[in-house]
N, CA, C and O of each residue as an XYZ file, in Angstrom:
808
protein
N      -9.362     -3.127    -23.948
C      -8.807     -4.474    -23.809
C      -9.865     -5.507    -24.180
O     -11.027     -5.390    -23.790
N      -9.449     -6.516    -24.935
C     -10.372     -7.595    -25.272
C     -10.526     -8.519    -24.073
O      -9.760     -8.438    -23.113
N     -11.527     -9.400    -24.133
C     -11.760    -10.344    -23.035
C     -10.549    -11.242    -22.824
O     -10.177    -11.531    -21.687
N      -9.931    -11.686    -23.925
C      -8.750    -12.556    -23.811
C      -7.577    -11.805    -23.196
O      -6.836    -12.356    -22.382
N      -7.412    -10.547    -23.588
C      -6.312     -9.744    -23.039
C      -6.508     -9.507    -21.553
O      -5.561     -9.590    -20.770
N      -7.735     -9.212    -21.170
C      -8.052     -8.997    -19.759
C      -7.769    -10.257    -18.953
O      -7.200    -10.192    -17.864
N      -8.167    -11.400    -19.494
C      -7.956    -12.663    -18.779
C      -6.478    -12.950    -18.578
O      -6.064    -13.380    -17.501
N      -5.683    -12.712    -19.615
C      -4.236    -12.932    -19.504
C      -3.605    -11.960    -18.514
O      -2.755    -12.342    -17.710
N      -4.033    -10.696    -18.581
C      -3.490     -9.691    -17.668
C      -3.855    -10.020    -16.228
O      -3.043     -9.858    -15.317
N      -5.081    -10.482    -16.032
C      -5.539    -10.809    -14.687
C      -4.788    -12.017    -14.133
O      -4.466    -12.070    -12.946
N      -4.515    -12.982    -15.002
C      -3.766    -14.167    -14.569
C      -2.349    -13.795    -14.140
O      -1.860    -14.260    -13.111
N      -1.696    -12.954    -14.938
C      -0.349    -12.513    -14.588
C      -0.327    -11.685    -13.323
O       0.563    -11.834    -12.486
N      -1.316    -10.807    -13.186
C      -1.412     -9.978    -11.982
C      -1.666    -10.847    -10.761
O      -1.102    -10.611     -9.692
N      -2.517    -11.853    -10.924
C      -2.819    -12.745     -9.808
C      -1.594    -13.480     -9.310
O      -1.401    -13.630     -8.104
N      -0.766    -13.940    -10.234
C       0.464    -14.644     -9.848
C       1.403    -13.713     -9.095
O       2.002    -14.102     -8.092
N       1.529    -12.475     -9.584
C       2.410    -11.505     -8.924
C       1.900    -11.161     -7.529
O       2.682    -11.084     -6.582
N       0.599    -10.956     -7.400
C       0.035    -10.583     -6.101
C       0.084    -11.737     -5.111
O       0.262    -11.520     -3.913
N      -0.072    -12.968     -5.605
C       0.030    -14.129     -4.714
C       1.435    -14.239     -4.138
O       1.607    -14.532     -2.955
N       2.439    -14.002     -4.980
C       3.829    -14.083     -4.511
C       4.136    -12.974     -3.509
O       4.767    -13.219     -2.481
N       3.691    -11.758     -3.808
C       3.938    -10.643     -2.897
C       3.205    -10.844     -1.573
O       3.757    -10.566     -0.508
N       1.972    -11.324     -1.634
C       1.193    -11.559     -0.420
C       1.869    -12.594      0.470
O       1.911    -12.433      1.689
N       2.395    -13.650     -0.130
C       3.071    -14.691      0.652
C       4.282    -14.117      1.378
O       4.557    -14.481      2.522
N       4.996    -13.229      0.718
C       6.166    -12.609      1.342
C       5.760    -11.765      2.544
O       6.349    -11.888      3.618
N       4.753    -10.906      2.368
C       4.313    -10.047      3.466
C       3.701    -10.856      4.610
O       3.900    -10.534      5.781
N       2.960    -11.903      4.265
C       2.377    -12.758      5.302
C       3.465    -13.427      6.122
O       3.320    -13.592      7.333
N       4.557    -13.813      5.468
C       5.672    -14.450      6.178
C       6.318    -13.491      7.172
O       6.879    -13.927      8.177
N       6.243    -12.189      6.901
C       6.762    -11.188      7.832
C       5.810    -10.947      9.007
O       6.171    -10.277      9.975
N       4.598    -11.493      8.920
C       3.603    -11.242      9.956
C       2.855     -9.938      9.757
O       2.256     -9.415     10.697
N       2.883     -9.403      8.533
C       2.252     -8.115      8.258
C       0.833     -8.263      7.721
O       0.130     -7.267      7.544
N       0.403     -9.507      7.458
C      -0.941     -9.755      6.920
C      -1.559    -10.924      7.684
O      -1.906    -11.950      7.099
N      -1.687    -10.755      8.975
C      -2.175    -11.847      9.830
C      -3.651    -12.142      9.564
O      -4.420    -11.266      9.168
N      -4.018    -13.395      9.793
C      -5.392    -13.808      9.516
C      -5.671    -13.620      8.035
O      -4.946    -14.149      7.192
N      -6.704    -12.881      7.719
C      -6.992    -12.554      6.315
C      -6.819    -11.057      6.058
O      -7.340    -10.527      5.076
N      -6.091    -10.381      6.937
C      -5.976     -8.922      6.848
C      -5.064     -8.495      5.703
O      -4.253     -9.272      5.198
N      -5.224     -7.236      5.314
C      -4.380     -6.650      4.287
C      -4.885     -6.947      2.885
O      -5.719     -7.830      2.686
N      -4.373     -6.204      1.922
C      -4.740     -6.411      0.530
C      -3.730     -5.737     -0.376
O      -3.063     -4.777      0.011
N      -3.627     -6.260     -1.597
C      -2.684     -5.752     -2.578
C      -3.391     -5.579     -3.908
O      -4.408     -6.220     -4.174
N      -2.842     -4.706     -4.741
C      -3.416     -4.511     -6.063
C      -2.329     -4.166     -7.065
O      -1.239     -3.720     -6.707
N      -2.658     -4.386     -8.333
C      -1.780     -3.990     -9.433
C      -2.654     -3.463    -10.555
O      -3.717     -4.015    -10.841
N      -2.198     -2.391    -11.188
C      -2.928     -1.797    -12.302
C      -2.721     -2.660    -13.547
O      -1.587     -2.978    -13.906
N      -3.814     -3.034    -14.197
C      -3.708     -3.819    -15.433
C      -4.091     -2.982    -16.653
O      -3.805     -3.373    -17.785
N      -4.730     -1.844    -16.433
C      -5.076     -0.929    -17.523
C      -5.184      0.475    -16.942
O      -5.739      0.672    -15.861
N      -4.644      1.448    -17.676
C      -4.676      2.826    -17.190
C      -5.851      3.609    -17.778
O      -6.393      4.498    -17.121
N      -6.245      3.284    -19.010
C      -7.337      4.009    -19.655
C      -8.217      3.034    -20.436
O      -7.910      2.708    -21.583
N      -9.306      2.566    -19.825
C      -9.812      2.979    -18.517
C      -9.031      2.324    -17.383
O      -8.398      1.285    -17.570
N      -9.085      2.944    -16.204
C      -8.367      2.413    -15.058
C      -8.998      1.101    -14.605
O     -10.191      1.041    -14.309
N      -8.177      0.051    -14.557
C      -8.591     -1.260    -14.078
C      -7.479     -1.811    -13.187
O      -6.299     -1.724    -13.528
N      -7.862     -2.374    -12.052
C      -6.886     -2.957    -11.136
C      -7.281     -4.384    -10.792
O      -8.463     -4.711    -10.685
N      -6.277     -5.221    -10.623
C      -6.472     -6.535    -10.027
C      -6.209     -6.389     -8.537
O      -5.139     -5.933     -8.133
N      -7.190     -6.778     -7.713
C      -7.107     -6.635     -6.260
C      -7.291     -8.004     -5.620
O      -8.091     -8.814     -6.089
N      -6.550     -8.257     -4.548
C      -6.707     -9.535     -3.857
C      -8.141     -9.690     -3.351
O      -8.758     -8.737     -2.875
N      -8.647    -10.903     -3.464
C     -10.029    -11.192     -3.067
C     -10.175    -11.148     -1.548
O      -9.217    -11.395     -0.814
N     -11.368    -10.835     -1.094
C     -11.646    -10.709      0.337
C     -11.735    -12.072      1.011
O     -12.176    -13.055      0.416
N     -11.299    -12.103      2.280
C     -11.510    -13.275      3.113
C     -10.542    -14.413      2.922
O     -10.783    -15.508      3.431
N      -9.451    -14.197      2.204
C      -8.475    -15.256      1.952
C      -7.237    -15.064      2.826
O      -6.822    -13.936      3.091
N      -6.661    -16.164      3.264
C      -5.376    -16.133      3.954
C      -4.333    -15.657      2.959
O      -4.125    -16.294      1.926
N      -3.672    -14.540      3.257
C      -2.761    -13.946      2.291
C      -1.471    -14.738      2.106
O      -0.702    -14.470      1.184
N      -1.236    -15.707      2.976
C      -0.078    -16.571      2.795
C      -0.378    -17.765      1.909
O       0.513    -18.559      1.610
N      -1.640    -17.898      1.483
C      -2.051    -19.069      0.701
C      -2.788    -18.695     -0.578
O      -3.530    -19.515     -1.118
N      -2.603    -17.491     -1.066
C      -3.300    -17.069     -2.274
C      -2.805    -17.834     -3.500
O      -1.646    -18.242     -3.578
N      -3.714    -18.013     -4.448
C      -3.362    -18.559     -5.763
C      -3.560    -17.445     -6.790
O      -4.170    -16.422     -6.480
N      -3.051    -17.633     -8.009
C      -3.252    -16.609     -9.041
C      -4.713    -16.317     -9.342
O      -5.030    -15.274     -9.914
N      -5.608    -17.226     -8.962
C      -7.034    -17.020     -9.234
C      -7.727    -16.176     -8.162
O      -8.879    -15.777     -8.335
N      -7.034    -15.905     -7.067
C      -7.666    -15.211     -5.942
C      -7.577    -13.690     -6.070
O      -7.172    -12.995     -5.138
N      -7.964    -13.193     -7.240
C      -7.979    -11.757     -7.478
C      -9.292    -11.364     -8.148
O      -9.984    -12.197     -8.733
N      -9.613    -10.095     -8.052
C     -10.825     -9.549     -8.632
C     -10.443     -8.329     -9.463
O      -9.606     -7.532     -9.038
N     -11.036     -8.175    -10.624
C     -10.793     -6.998    -11.456
C     -11.793     -5.917    -11.086
O     -13.001     -6.157    -11.075
N     -11.287     -4.720    -10.779
C     -12.161     -3.600    -10.402
C     -11.917     -2.418    -11.331
O     -10.907     -2.350    -12.030
N     -12.878     -1.481    -11.319
C     -12.719     -0.263    -12.115
C     -12.171      0.865    -11.258
O     -11.764      0.644    -10.117
N     -12.161      2.064    -11.801
C     -11.576      3.212    -11.113
C     -12.330      3.683     -9.893
O     -11.827      4.513     -9.136
N     -13.545      3.159     -9.686
C     -14.321      3.486     -8.486
C     -14.350      2.328     -7.493
O     -14.990      2.421     -6.445
N     -13.662      1.244     -7.819
C     -13.622      0.089     -6.926
C     -14.725     -0.921     -7.167
O     -14.845     -1.890     -6.417
N     -15.543     -0.715     -8.211
C     -16.626     -1.651     -8.519
C     -16.080     -2.868     -9.262
O     -15.127     -2.756    -10.034
N     -16.685     -4.026     -9.026
C     -16.230     -5.268     -9.650
C     -16.525     -5.266    -11.144
O     -17.644     -4.982    -11.572
N     -15.500     -5.587    -11.926
C     -15.647     -5.777    -13.370
C     -15.687     -7.263    -13.694
O     -16.444     -7.708    -14.557
N     -14.851     -8.025    -12.981
C     -14.766     -9.462    -13.224
C     -14.264    -10.154    -11.958
O     -13.288     -9.720    -11.346
N     -14.941    -11.227    -11.576
C     -14.491    -12.003    -10.421
C     -15.467    -11.933     -9.269
O     -16.620    -11.535     -9.433
N     -14.989    -12.326     -8.102
C     -15.842    -12.437     -6.923
C     -15.897    -11.176     -6.101
O     -16.207    -10.103     -6.619
N     -15.593    -11.297     -4.799
C     -15.703    -10.167     -3.874
C     -14.308     -9.623     -3.562
O     -13.471    -10.340     -3.014
N     -14.057     -8.360     -3.907
C     -12.741     -7.783     -3.614
C     -12.657     -7.353     -2.165
O     -13.642     -7.402     -1.430
N     -11.484     -6.937     -1.769
C     -11.290     -6.340     -0.455
C     -12.247     -5.174     -0.273
O     -12.611     -4.494     -1.233
N     -12.651     -4.954      0.977
C     -13.522     -3.820      1.290
C     -12.846     -2.496      0.953
O     -13.526     -1.483      0.790
N     -11.516     -2.487      0.845
C     -10.771     -1.258      0.578
C     -10.374     -1.110     -0.883
O      -9.497     -0.312     -1.212
N     -11.020     -1.882     -1.767
C     -10.669     -1.846     -3.183
C     -10.754     -0.438     -3.765
O      -9.897     -0.030     -4.549
N     -11.792      0.300     -3.376
C     -11.967      1.650     -3.913
C     -10.808      2.568     -3.530
O     -10.456      3.470     -4.290
N     -10.213      2.345     -2.356
C      -9.083      3.171     -1.942
C      -7.848      2.841     -2.780
O      -7.066      3.734     -3.105
N      -7.669      1.576     -3.129
C      -6.570      1.203     -4.025
C      -6.704      1.950     -5.343
O      -5.729      2.499     -5.857
N      -7.921      1.969     -5.888
C      -8.146      2.668     -7.152
C      -7.866      4.156     -7.012
O      -7.303      4.777     -7.914
N      -8.259      4.721     -5.891
C      -8.043      6.158     -5.642
C      -6.537      6.459     -5.569
O      -6.074      7.454     -6.127
N      -5.789      5.609     -4.889
C      -4.342      5.811     -4.785
C      -3.693      5.715     -6.159
O      -2.841      6.534     -6.505
N      -4.091      4.720     -6.942
C      -3.516      4.544     -8.277
C      -3.806      5.755     -9.159
O      -2.938      6.196     -9.912
N      -5.021      6.292     -9.070
C      -5.383      7.461     -9.871
C      -4.650      8.714     -9.400
O      -4.205      9.515    -10.222
N      -4.522      8.888     -8.091
C      -3.899     10.076     -7.519
C      -2.399     10.119     -7.764
O      -1.859     11.163     -8.132
N      -1.726      9.000     -7.563
C      -0.266      8.967     -7.568
C       0.339      8.470     -8.876
O       1.531      8.661     -9.118
N      -0.474      7.833     -9.724
C       0.059      7.214    -10.931
C       0.732      5.888    -10.656
O       1.402      5.338    -11.531
N       0.562      5.362     -9.442
C       1.189      4.100     -9.060
C       0.678      2.939     -9.905
O      -0.453      2.952    -10.389
N       1.534      1.939    -10.069
C       1.141      0.727    -10.773
C       0.791     -0.399     -9.835
O       0.252     -1.420    -10.263
N       1.095     -0.227     -8.539
C       0.799     -1.260     -7.548
C       0.641     -0.611     -6.181
O       1.317      0.368     -5.864
N      -0.263     -1.167     -5.373
C      -0.548     -0.632     -4.040
C      -0.532     -1.781     -3.037
O      -1.046     -2.867     -3.304
N       0.065     -1.520     -1.891
C       0.174     -2.509     -0.815
C      -0.506     -1.954      0.430
O      -0.295     -0.798      0.797
N      -1.319     -2.779      1.075
C      -1.902     -2.400      2.365
C      -1.627     -3.519      3.358
O      -2.104     -4.642      3.194
N      -0.852     -3.201      4.390
C      -0.501     -4.179      5.414
C      -0.866     -3.639      6.791
O      -0.964     -2.430      7.001
N      -1.062     -4.566      7.720
C      -1.421     -4.212      9.094
C      -0.221     -4.517      9.982
O      -0.122     -5.608     10.544
N       0.679     -3.566     10.108
C       1.867     -3.798     10.920
C       1.713     -3.137     12.283
O       1.046     -2.111     12.420
N       2.331     -3.732     13.272
C       2.287     -3.176     14.624
C       2.922     -1.792     14.654
O       2.397     -0.874     15.283
N       4.058     -1.646     13.968
C       4.781     -0.368     14.004
C       3.962      0.765     13.408
O       3.987      1.881     13.928
N       3.231      0.497     12.320
C       2.445      1.568     11.699
C       1.297      2.003     12.600
O       1.007      3.195     12.704
N       0.646      1.053     13.248
C      -0.463      1.402     14.142
C       0.063      2.139     15.378
O      -0.510      3.142     15.802
N       1.153      1.632     15.946
C       1.713      2.249     17.150
C       2.228      3.656     16.868
O       1.988      4.573     17.653
N       2.939      3.832     15.744
C       3.487      5.149     15.433
C       2.390      6.127     14.996
O       2.503      7.330     15.229
N       1.338      5.614     14.369
C       0.214      6.475     14.038
C      -0.440      7.031     15.288
O      -0.887      8.177     15.310
N      -0.494      6.205     16.335
C      -1.048      6.648     17.616
C      -0.105      7.638     18.297
O      -0.549      8.618     18.896
N       1.189      7.376     18.201
C       2.172      8.221     18.876
C       2.348      9.573     18.186
O       2.583     10.584     18.848
N       2.233      9.591     16.861
C       2.490     10.818     16.093
C       1.341     11.081     15.120
O       1.512     10.930     13.910
N       0.180     11.470     15.632
C      -1.004     11.624     14.778
C      -0.905     12.745     13.750
O      -1.687     12.779     12.800
N       0.051     13.668     13.926
C       0.216     14.765     12.974
C       1.237     14.458     11.891
O       1.547     15.317     11.065
N       1.757     13.247     11.890
C       2.753     12.854     10.894
C       4.039     12.390     11.558
O       4.377     12.823     12.659
N       4.743     11.514     10.883
C       5.962     10.906     11.432
C       7.149     11.417     10.622
O       7.216     11.206      9.411
N       8.080     12.085     11.288
C       9.185     12.759     10.610
C      10.432     11.881     10.637
O      10.816     11.338     11.674
N      11.055     11.758      9.456
C      12.317     11.024      9.329
C      13.377     11.963      8.763
O      13.079     12.822      7.934
N      14.623     11.789      9.220
C      15.740     12.531      8.642
C      17.039     11.850      9.022
O      17.105     11.110     10.003
N      18.080     12.113      8.226
C      19.445     11.637      8.485
C      19.514     10.120      8.631
O      20.142      9.595      9.551
N      18.855      9.431      7.706
C      18.871      7.966      7.709
C      19.159      7.454      6.300
O      18.506      7.863      5.340
N      20.129      6.565      6.181
C      20.481      6.009      4.872
C      19.292      5.332      4.197
O      19.181      5.353      2.971
N      18.406      4.733      4.986
C      17.290      3.997      4.401
C      16.325      4.899      3.637
O      15.510      4.403      2.859
N      16.402      6.211      3.844
C      15.551      7.123      3.083
C      15.840      7.049      1.582
O      14.982      7.374      0.761
N      17.049      6.621      1.232
C      17.383      6.458     -0.184
C      16.465      5.421     -0.848
O      16.229      5.463     -2.055
N      15.958      4.498     -0.036
C      15.094      3.445     -0.569
C      13.736      3.935     -1.031
O      13.004      3.205     -1.700
N      13.388      5.190     -0.674
C      12.155      5.794     -1.188
C      12.485      7.044     -2.010
O      11.642      7.919     -2.211
N      13.741      7.101     -2.481
C      14.132      8.163     -3.398
C      14.449      9.486     -2.769
O      14.418     10.511     -3.450
N      14.761      9.504     -1.463
C      15.067     10.745     -0.763
C      16.534     10.773     -0.327
O      17.139      9.717     -0.143
N      17.113     11.967     -0.160
C      18.492     12.062      0.322
C      18.613     11.485      1.739
O      17.661     11.499      2.518
N      19.783     10.992      2.039
C      20.001     10.412      3.364
C      20.206     11.479      4.429
O      20.043     11.204      5.618
N      20.559     12.687      4.019
C      20.883     13.720      5.007
C      20.294     15.070      4.612
O      20.052     15.348      3.438
N      20.074     15.891      5.620
C      19.697     17.303      5.466
C      18.323     17.532      4.857
O      18.024     18.638      4.406
N      17.492     16.515      4.836
C      16.122     16.663      4.365
C      15.190     15.950      5.339
O      15.438     14.805      5.716
N      14.117     16.629      5.747
C      13.095     16.001      6.571
C      11.985     15.463      5.674
O      11.513     16.151      4.769
N      11.582     14.238      5.937
C      10.502     13.617      5.184
C       9.406     13.252      6.181
O       9.666     12.568      7.171
N       8.189     13.705      5.924
C       7.078     13.440      6.838
C       6.126     12.418      6.231
O       5.571     12.630      5.153
N       5.948     11.321      6.933
C       4.974     10.299      6.549
C       3.618     10.722      7.096
O       3.453     10.815      8.312
N       2.629     10.985      6.216
C       1.318     11.445      6.705
C       0.607     10.373      7.524
O       0.761      9.177      7.281
N      -0.166     10.825      8.488
C      -1.060      9.960      9.267
C      -2.466     10.534      9.109
O      -2.687     11.723      9.339
N      -3.407      9.689      8.716
C      -4.786     10.149      8.545
C      -5.719      9.332      9.431
O      -5.434      8.183      9.768
N      -6.834      9.947      9.800
C      -7.833      9.247     10.609
C      -8.514      8.169      9.787
O      -8.708      8.334      8.582
N      -8.874      7.084     10.418
C      -9.524      5.964      9.742
C     -10.994      6.270      9.466
O     -11.592      7.131     10.113
N     -11.559      5.568      8.514
C     -12.988      5.631      8.226
C     -13.371      4.356      7.499
O     -12.565      3.795      6.757
N     -14.607      3.890      7.711
C     -15.104      2.739      6.971
C     -15.684      3.162      5.622
O     -16.025      2.314      4.797
N     -15.793      4.458      5.402
C     -16.276      5.005      4.139
C     -15.052      5.278      3.259
O     -14.254      6.164      3.568
N     -14.899      4.518      2.160
C     -13.699      4.633      1.336
C     -13.613      5.969      0.606
O     -12.512      6.422      0.294
N     -14.738      6.604      0.326
C     -14.696      7.931     -0.279
C     -14.121      8.943      0.708
O     -13.268      9.757      0.353
N     -14.594      8.882      1.934
C     -14.088      9.777      2.977
C     -12.614      9.518      3.248
O     -11.827     10.455      3.378
N     -12.244      8.251      3.332
C     -10.846      7.911      3.595
C      -9.968      8.354      2.427
O      -8.857      8.842      2.635
N     -10.461      8.187      1.210
C      -9.719      8.637      0.045
C      -9.534     10.140      0.030
O      -8.473     10.632     -0.355
N     -10.561     10.879      0.447
C     -10.448     12.337      0.527
C      -9.373     12.743      1.534
O      -8.606     13.677      1.298
N      -9.331     12.031      2.652
C      -8.311     12.332      3.670
C      -6.916     12.021      3.144
O      -5.971     12.774      3.378
N      -6.796     10.909      2.433
C      -5.493     10.544      1.878
C      -5.044     11.574      0.853
O      -3.884     11.988      0.847
N      -5.958     11.986     -0.009
C      -5.595     12.966     -1.034
C      -5.186     14.297     -0.403
O      -4.250     14.941     -0.878
N      -5.867     14.711      0.651
C      -5.541     15.972      1.315
C      -4.173     15.915      1.994
O      -3.475     16.926      2.080
N      -3.795     14.731      2.474
C      -2.541     14.581      3.212
C      -1.379     14.128      2.328
O      -0.237     14.092      2.785
N      -1.649     13.790      1.095
C      -0.658     13.203      0.189
C       0.630     14.013      0.131
O       0.604     15.220     -0.111
N       1.749     13.346      0.353
C       3.069     13.963      0.310
C       3.886     13.273     -0.783
O       4.289     12.124     -0.602
N       4.143     13.941     -1.915
C       4.880     13.306     -3.015
C       6.278     12.830     -2.633
O       6.878     12.035     -3.356
N       6.807     13.310     -1.498
C       8.137     12.880     -1.061
C       8.170     11.430     -0.595
O       9.222     10.792     -0.615
N       7.020     10.910     -0.178
C       7.022      9.577      0.413
C       5.819      8.784     -0.106
O       4.681      9.241      0.005
N       6.066      7.604     -0.670
C       4.994      6.841     -1.308
C       4.217      5.983     -0.307
O       4.096      4.769     -0.473
N       3.700      6.631      0.725
C       3.025      5.877      1.779
C       2.182      6.797      2.634
O       2.375      8.012      2.648
N       1.245      6.197      3.348
C       0.461      6.908      4.346
C       0.050      5.914      5.418
O      -0.233      4.751      5.130
N       0.022      6.385      6.659
C      -0.468      5.569      7.777
C      -1.921      5.929      8.031
O      -2.274      7.105      8.118
N      -2.763      4.906      8.148
C      -4.149      5.108      8.543
C      -4.232      4.761     10.027
O      -4.011      3.613     10.414
N      -4.545      5.742     10.845
C      -4.500      5.583     12.300
C      -5.363      4.410     12.758
O      -6.504      4.248     12.327
N      -4.787      3.601     13.639
C      -5.503      2.472     14.199
C      -5.777      1.359     13.211
O      -6.525      0.429     13.514
N      -5.179      1.440     12.033
C      -5.498      0.492     10.969
C      -4.252     -0.132     10.360
O      -4.037     -1.337     10.494
N      -3.433      0.667      9.696
C      -2.256      0.091      9.058
C      -1.605      1.040      8.077
O      -1.730      2.260      8.186
N      -0.908      0.459      7.116
C      -0.029      1.201      6.229
C      -0.418      0.962      4.771
O      -0.609     -0.178      4.347
N      -0.532      2.060      4.004
C      -0.693      1.976      2.552
C       0.591      2.474      1.911
O       1.116      3.526      2.278
N       1.096      1.703      0.941
C       2.337      2.049      0.253
C       2.148      1.744     -1.233
O       1.368      0.860     -1.588
N       2.848      2.460     -2.089
C       2.678      2.224     -3.519
C       3.990      2.381     -4.269
O       4.975      2.891     -3.736
N       3.980      1.931     -5.516
C       5.145      2.034     -6.384
C       4.741      1.811     -7.826
O       3.582      1.520     -8.120
N       5.708      1.949     -8.726
C       5.410      1.795    -10.149
C       5.084      0.347    -10.501
O       4.292      0.095    -11.410
N       5.677     -0.593     -9.803
C       5.482     -2.019    -10.052
C       5.277     -2.727     -8.713
O       5.571     -2.150     -7.666
N       4.773     -3.974     -8.727
C       4.671     -4.706     -7.464
C       6.008     -4.815     -6.729
O       6.058     -4.736     -5.502
N       7.076     -4.995     -7.480
C       8.391     -5.106     -6.845
C       8.793     -3.796     -6.171
O       9.281     -3.802     -5.040
N       8.589     -2.674     -6.863
C       8.930     -1.387     -6.241
C       8.032     -1.099     -5.042
O       8.493     -0.577     -4.027
N       6.756     -1.440     -5.161
C       5.852     -1.244     -4.029
C       6.301     -2.078     -2.835
O       6.219     -1.630     -1.691
N       6.779     -3.298     -3.105
C       7.305     -4.144     -2.025
C       8.516     -3.499     -1.369
O       8.610     -3.439     -0.143
N       9.444     -3.017     -2.193
C      10.642     -2.383     -1.631
C      10.277     -1.156     -0.808
O      10.814     -0.946      0.280
N       9.368     -0.353     -1.328
C       8.926      0.828     -0.570
C       8.293      0.422      0.760
O       8.538      1.051      1.789
N       7.480     -0.631      0.731
C       6.829     -1.098      1.957
C       7.862     -1.539      2.989
O       7.759     -1.191      4.165
N       8.847     -2.295      2.551
C       9.874     -2.787      3.470
C      10.691     -1.628      4.049
O      11.044     -1.642      5.228
N      10.987     -0.632      3.222
C      11.765      0.519      3.698
C      10.956      1.345      4.694
O      11.459      1.696      5.762
N       9.707      1.658      4.354
C       8.879      2.475      5.249
C       8.633      1.739      6.562
O       8.653      2.349      7.631
N       8.403      0.438      6.482
C       8.201     -0.317      7.717
C       9.464     -0.317      8.570
O       9.373     -0.228      9.795
N      10.627     -0.415      7.959
C      11.899     -0.346      8.694
C      12.011      0.999      9.421
O      12.389      1.054     10.591
N      11.680      2.073      8.714
C      11.741      3.407      9.316
C      10.776      3.513     10.503
O      11.110      4.102     11.531
N       9.593      2.946     10.351
C       8.612      2.975     11.440
C       9.092      2.165     12.641
O       8.945      2.588     13.787
N       9.663      1.006     12.364
C      10.161      0.170     13.460
C      11.290      0.864     14.206
O      11.395      0.759     15.428
N      12.138      1.580     13.459
C      13.235      2.305     14.103
C      12.691      3.393     15.015
O      13.143      3.536     16.151
N      11.715      4.168     14.520
C      11.129      5.220     15.340
C      10.427      4.645     16.566
O      10.486      5.212     17.657
N       9.767      3.515     16.366
C       9.064      2.891     17.484
C      10.033      2.435     18.566
O       9.689      2.399     19.747
N      11.247      2.088     18.151
C      12.244      1.621     19.116
C      12.762      2.746     20.001
O      13.446      2.507     20.997
N      12.420      3.998     19.617
C      12.859      5.136     20.432
C      14.322      5.449     20.245
O      15.024      5.750     21.211
N      14.791      5.381     19.015
C      16.222      5.535     18.712
C      16.802      6.811     19.294
O      17.991      7.082     19.126
């Protein structure tokens, strides 16, 4: 990619991530400056636009993004989220075009309640992540948290379940992905709905 192409791609990615962040913040899923989002702008070499660190996610502008490489190192811009390297790892592992990380009460509570994984079945909302509504069990992985993104990435890769585009990080929050920012948003909303239902003790 040329410098001009990168700049245009980063600007477009920034606008998309600002809009998605505002939506999630309005739900109360990105309180304070928590959470982060990314979108792949190049696959070979792998480059992602990631929301910048320390910003209120309900007030992001298209400029509040950082371009990172496949290891999470900065290529262009300021300081990315501390979890930038995990976004890159998820994109490389799953082929996702966008990754969402939110801090929801339901994901933290259910991760504590079901540390070996959260099982869903016989729910119409499973169609929202590409699974049958009946007669299939889908397990959302739960992994232990770590401040070391390499270690956390290894845990995510070991627990990765192709049936569900998400993982709960215990005591931390929810990572979800999709082919596009819009699909990642839909997946996030569906998985969070499933978590809230389980938390309600249905």
